[in-house]
Amino acid sequence: MGDFTHFDDKGDAHMVDVGEKDITERIAKAVASITMQPETLKLIQDGTAKKGDVLGVARLAGIMAAKKTADLIPLCHPLALTHVGVEFTVHNSDNTIEALATCKLKGRTGVEMEALTAASISVLTIYDMCKAVDRGMIISNTRLLEKSGGKSGSYKAS
Amino acid sequence: MGDFTHFDDKGDAHMVDVGEKDITERIAKAVASITMQPETLKLIQDGTAKKGDVLGVARLAGIMAAKKTADLIPLCHPLALTHVGVEFTVHNSDNTIEALATCKLKGRTGVEMEALTAASISVLTIYDMCKAVDRGMIISNTRLLEKSGGKSGSYKAS
Amino acid sequence: MGDFTHFDDKGDAHMVDVGEKDITERIAKAVASITMQPETLKLIQDGTAKKGDVLGVARLAGIMAAKKTADLIPLCHPLALTHVGVEFTVHNSDNTIEALATCKLKGRTGVEMEALTAASISVLTIYDMCKAVDRGMIISNTRLLEKSGGKSGSYKAS
Amino acid sequence: MGDFTHFDDKGDAHMVDVGEKDITERIAKAVASITMQPETLKLIQDGTAKKGDVLGVARLAGIMAAKKTADLIPLCHPLALTHVGVEFTVHNSDNTIEALATCKLKGRTGVEMEALTAASISVLTIYDMCKAVDRGMIISNTRLLEKSGGKSGSYKAS
Amino acid sequence: MGDFTHFDDKGDAHMVDVGEKDITERIAKAVASITMQPETLKLIQDGTAKKGDVLGVARLAGIMAAKKTADLIPLCHPLALTHVGVEFTVHNSDNTIEALATCKLKGRTGVEMEALTAASISVLTIYDMCKAVDRGMIISNTRLLEKSGGKSGSYKAS
Amino acid sequence: MGDFTHFDDKGDAHMVDVGEKDITERIAKAVASITMQPETLKLIQDGTAKKGDVLGVARLAGIMAAKKTADLIPLCHPLALTHVGVEFTVHNSDNTIEALATCKLKGRTGVEMEALTAASISVLTIYDMCKAVDRGMIISNTRLLEKSGGKSGSYKAS
């Protein structure tokens, strides 16, 4: 197991130099899940179909957050993302909504943090919109699903 | 179980009117946890003591993110937070770091989302700084611990 | 007709001192309209009912833009808005959608610019989402409808 | 007339994938106009020549707003603009000031929204600076004048 | 000499709790100076009178930067400034322009950092606009001139 | 000595067109210094070694500020920086800490303003963290050390 790249030889934080890396297509997919009361999930599902579109607001929040990643994560590079998408899957069996965020870039560094940020802010927005009826919602299983492009190659979560 | 307050009578999203609410002290505490390989945790612990202060960077990211909450969560009110703090607890037993964020405000609306955002961005920053050595880290158990102040009274997670 | 308040005695721009003004409830309503091809309007109306919710996205964009007003308009004061809402009215007779933005604040200065910014960004977002099918859309009649609160009293557009 | 590109197959909003588009020079020009009382226009014209430079402030606001477009318009791509300019033309005949914004990019997507945002924020800033003397100003005729570059080719408003 | 307030008992950074502080009028004045070639100063002075208003742009940049202080300085509280002004004094004797920034707030914490940020960004903007003709400009003597309001009382630089 | 490039033929500010410039590696180094009481410097040095890491916070603030340069300096181009680093040197002889910022880009315009902004915000953050014990700190000698890349060639401060 190697060393952290976000620190220089003296152990000080820096935004690592990616100038020599190749411009390739970078893709990352990340997920985050939020678990709630069955009544809360029902309200969301009713709303999406009829009125009060919680998931529509949460999707947009996630897409916009991906564009703010370099503002939020101190050592992330500013990137000109070419694509951001957020999809929700409702799991009625365990009262959970999963957000899957996909980010793409033609650039010199990966977009894992952008996908993770999009997924995280999407489910936080669901929390915000439903917290008046259910404060005990829990966000879990936020992780990178897969990434491709760049020198470190592809990764797929087991 | 009531209705969602973030939608008006027609079901359209709005930033709910809090002008008639009282100015009281609002406090919220939220947590988020990140689980990693034991080697990764060891690198972080070594770094904090010696060089490469992952948790110092992550703490600052969380504090700054709390101030950006209204930019990230579409229907949150802009707030003049009076305090933000982020504390980390390392659980060696399960290779997990827990971030506990505390936010305070003298204002008309609660600061739950600010605390949740601070905790979430803190652990996402840990992910960012360690991802070169451990892509499989998982963030979980992101939730509101407690809140006080305001008409809806106090809440404490069970 | 008086002088511009946004310049000091020497004619230099400044953010005018509102520290001596009273904290009162400030309300402002502003509108902006966008005119398009009848086919474009039909696509939007179909989408809102079924899929591709142009107005839902545009509404959220307007609400979020209201919170960024002090970042956009150089001499505006940063404000802790207590309410933002955006409503759309479709005028099929002239293929126009009107955005009506309402902003509220308990504070020392008015929220006219916040309402105008919300309305403007809402219709610009409609333009963005429809421009692939109709580049000739025109935005017009962006103006303050009414405001109340503060020393200068109430205003109602004629 | 085609479909909206800002929604995916399921009708959900996304930031459309432009990764396969060519990097070409993109240029867009957009205008917005603000109509006011003749006395207001005279104050602006006096100020520009002598003191209280309304148009200088408004021009800068427009240029800076172009750089914030991806923050304001939810599904816009973040872009590294290579040029932004804003020019004002005073029409004394109808007490109107027209802002013409020009944006350029070497990139994968057009800059129409950047030009429209720059023009819109420029005239909103004029409103802000003059509203103490003239609340009834009206912004109109905000539209794309022309664009070139990219697969969809050139466009010129009729 | 006391301890740093920006760290808690464990030595970790936090945004210090100001919730118990009184709301009083806070005023701060800060300066920053930039020294240049005599020809550069002459170009600026000619421009301000005739065309190419370097100081007008720099003033606006300083005012807008004051509003971004909490975004830039990690442990600063977000504040609703009631006034920002920036004045320039040209010292021909030593080819220096001094920016004096004044910030005001009715609030729970001081505005020293806002004034220092406004002054600093003002002179950095002068550097930006003149760097094509004079890369060797030097910024110096950036400091707090005076502040008043709050428990720590008034301060005046010696 | 030439003319200012940030104004067009009419003397109006614009973001200069860099579309025809070559993409080359741009590097800039800039410094800023802050002078304080010997006791203050001792507190910082103790803290860095033990607890209360002033320089760690200041370094991060500088790195993040570099990414905000185009938001702060009105006519700067938005850039996708490939590297940002900030190093501090403590000069005990004159109670001064010097921040050296290095920025890199593969792009069409230089990164001098990014390096100057990073260095400036780093030392302003030191001021913020120490101001409770030493309000009289002075920032000086903020300047470009060297730059390379681009048509105007290399520069090295004498």
Short mmCIF file of C-alpha atoms in Angstrom, two decimals, chain B residues 7-127:
data_model
loop_
_atom_site.label_atom_id
_atom_site.label_comp_id
_atom_site.label_asym_id
_atom_site.label_seq_id
_atom_site.Cartn_x
_atom_site.Cartn_y
_atom_site.Cartn_z
CA PHE B 7 -44.04 22.24 -1.49
CA ASP B 8 -46.85 24.78 -1.69
CA ASP B 9 -50.54 24.04 -2.11
CA LYS B 10 -50.07 23.29 -5.78
CA GLY B 11 -47.24 20.86 -5.13
CA ASP B 12 -44.54 23.25 -6.37
CA ALA B 13 -41.23 23.50 -4.55
CA HIS B 14 -40.59 26.71 -2.60
CA MET B 15 -38.29 27.99 0.14
CA VAL B 16 -40.77 27.86 2.97
CA ASP B 17 -41.65 31.14 4.70
CA VAL B 18 -39.95 31.30 8.11
CA GLY B 19 -40.51 35.03 8.65
CA GLU B 20 -43.01 34.45 11.43
CA LYS B 21 -40.83 32.01 13.35
CA ASP B 22 -39.07 33.17 16.49
CA ILE B 23 -35.38 33.87 16.72
CA THR B 24 -34.11 31.22 19.13
CA GLU B 25 -30.85 29.36 19.61
CA ARG B 26 -30.79 26.43 17.22
CA ILE B 27 -28.29 23.61 17.69
CA ALA B 28 -27.85 20.47 15.61
CA LYS B 29 -25.42 17.59 15.79
CA ALA B 30 -24.95 15.09 12.98
CA VAL B 31 -22.56 12.24 12.25
CA ALA B 32 -21.15 10.38 9.27
CA SER B 33 -18.75 7.44 9.27
CA ILE B 34 -16.21 6.10 6.81
CA THR B 35 -14.90 2.54 6.90
CA MET B 36 -11.60 1.58 5.29
CA GLN B 37 -8.81 -0.96 5.16
CA PRO B 38 -6.83 -1.25 8.40
CA GLU B 39 -3.70 -0.14 6.52
CA THR B 40 -5.46 3.02 5.38
CA LEU B 41 -6.53 3.85 8.89
CA LYS B 42 -2.98 3.31 10.08
CA LEU B 43 -1.64 5.70 7.42
CA ILE B 44 -4.13 8.36 8.56
CA GLN B 45 -3.24 7.89 12.20
CA ASP B 46 0.47 8.03 11.48
CA GLY B 47 -0.01 11.10 9.32
CA THR B 48 -1.97 13.02 11.88
CA ALA B 49 0.73 12.49 14.45
CA LYS B 50 3.64 13.16 12.16
CA LYS B 51 2.96 14.51 8.71
CA GLY B 52 0.15 14.47 6.15
CA ASP B 53 -2.72 15.58 8.35
CA VAL B 54 -5.76 13.99 6.65
CA LEU B 55 -8.13 14.76 9.50
CA GLY B 56 -7.02 18.40 9.74
CA VAL B 57 -7.88 18.90 6.06
CA ALA B 58 -11.16 16.99 6.39
CA ARG B 59 -12.21 19.00 9.45
CA LEU B 60 -11.65 22.27 7.64
CA ALA B 61 -13.54 21.02 4.58
CA GLY B 62 -16.51 20.16 6.79
CA ILE B 63 -16.51 23.54 8.50
CA MET B 64 -16.35 25.40 5.19
CA ALA B 65 -19.05 23.19 3.67
CA ALA B 66 -21.46 24.05 6.48
CA LYS B 67 -21.25 27.66 5.26
CA LYS B 68 -22.17 26.56 1.72
CA THR B 69 -25.24 24.54 2.69
CA ALA B 70 -27.76 26.99 1.21
CA ASP B 71 -25.83 26.82 -2.06
CA LEU B 72 -26.00 23.04 -2.13
CA ILE B 73 -29.41 22.10 -0.76
CA PRO B 74 -31.88 23.91 -3.04
CA LEU B 75 -34.59 24.86 -0.55
CA CYS B 76 -32.38 25.64 2.47
CA HIS B 77 -32.42 29.19 3.84
CA PRO B 78 -29.21 31.19 3.85
CA LEU B 79 -28.10 31.38 7.50
CA ALA B 80 -25.49 33.29 9.50
CA LEU B 81 -24.14 30.37 11.53
CA THR B 82 -22.65 31.34 14.89
CA HIS B 83 -20.62 28.15 15.39
CA VAL B 84 -19.38 25.14 13.44
CA GLY B 85 -17.20 22.39 14.82
CA VAL B 86 -16.21 18.95 13.52
CA GLU B 87 -14.72 16.24 15.73
CA PHE B 88 -13.38 12.87 14.62
CA THR B 89 -13.44 9.65 16.57
CA VAL B 90 -11.36 6.73 15.35
CA HIS B 91 -12.82 3.28 15.93
CA ASN B 92 -9.96 0.85 15.46
CA SER B 93 -12.22 -2.09 16.15
CA ASP B 94 -13.99 -1.71 12.83
CA ASN B 95 -11.54 0.52 10.91
CA THR B 96 -13.95 3.41 10.94
CA ILE B 97 -13.63 7.16 11.46
CA GLU B 98 -16.74 8.98 12.65
CA ALA B 99 -17.18 12.70 12.03
CA LEU B 100 -19.42 14.55 14.48
CA ALA B 101 -20.47 18.02 13.32
CA THR B 102 -22.06 20.62 15.57
CA CYS B 103 -23.72 23.77 14.19
CA LYS B 104 -25.34 26.65 16.05
CA LEU B 105 -27.45 29.64 15.04
CA LYS B 106 -29.50 32.38 16.64
CA GLY B 107 -32.18 32.38 14.00
CA ARG B 108 -35.56 31.47 12.59
CA THR B 109 -34.86 28.00 11.28
CA GLY B 110 -32.91 24.92 12.26
CA VAL B 111 -29.40 23.95 11.29
CA GLU B 112 -29.81 20.20 10.78
CA MET B 113 -28.82 20.37 7.13
CA GLU B 114 -25.73 22.41 7.96
CA ALA B 115 -24.58 19.76 10.44
CA LEU B 116 -25.35 16.91 8.03
CA THR B 117 -23.54 18.69 5.21
CA ALA B 118 -20.47 19.36 7.38
CA ALA B 119 -20.28 15.72 8.49
CA SER B 120 -20.81 14.42 4.93
CA ILE B 121 -18.19 16.63 3.28
CA SER B 122 -15.70 15.83 6.05
CA VAL B 123 -15.82 12.11 5.34
CA LEU B 124 -15.93 12.66 1.57
CA THR B 125 -12.69 14.62 1.99
CA ILE B 126 -11.17 11.68 3.85
CA TYR B 127 -12.19 9.54 0.89
#
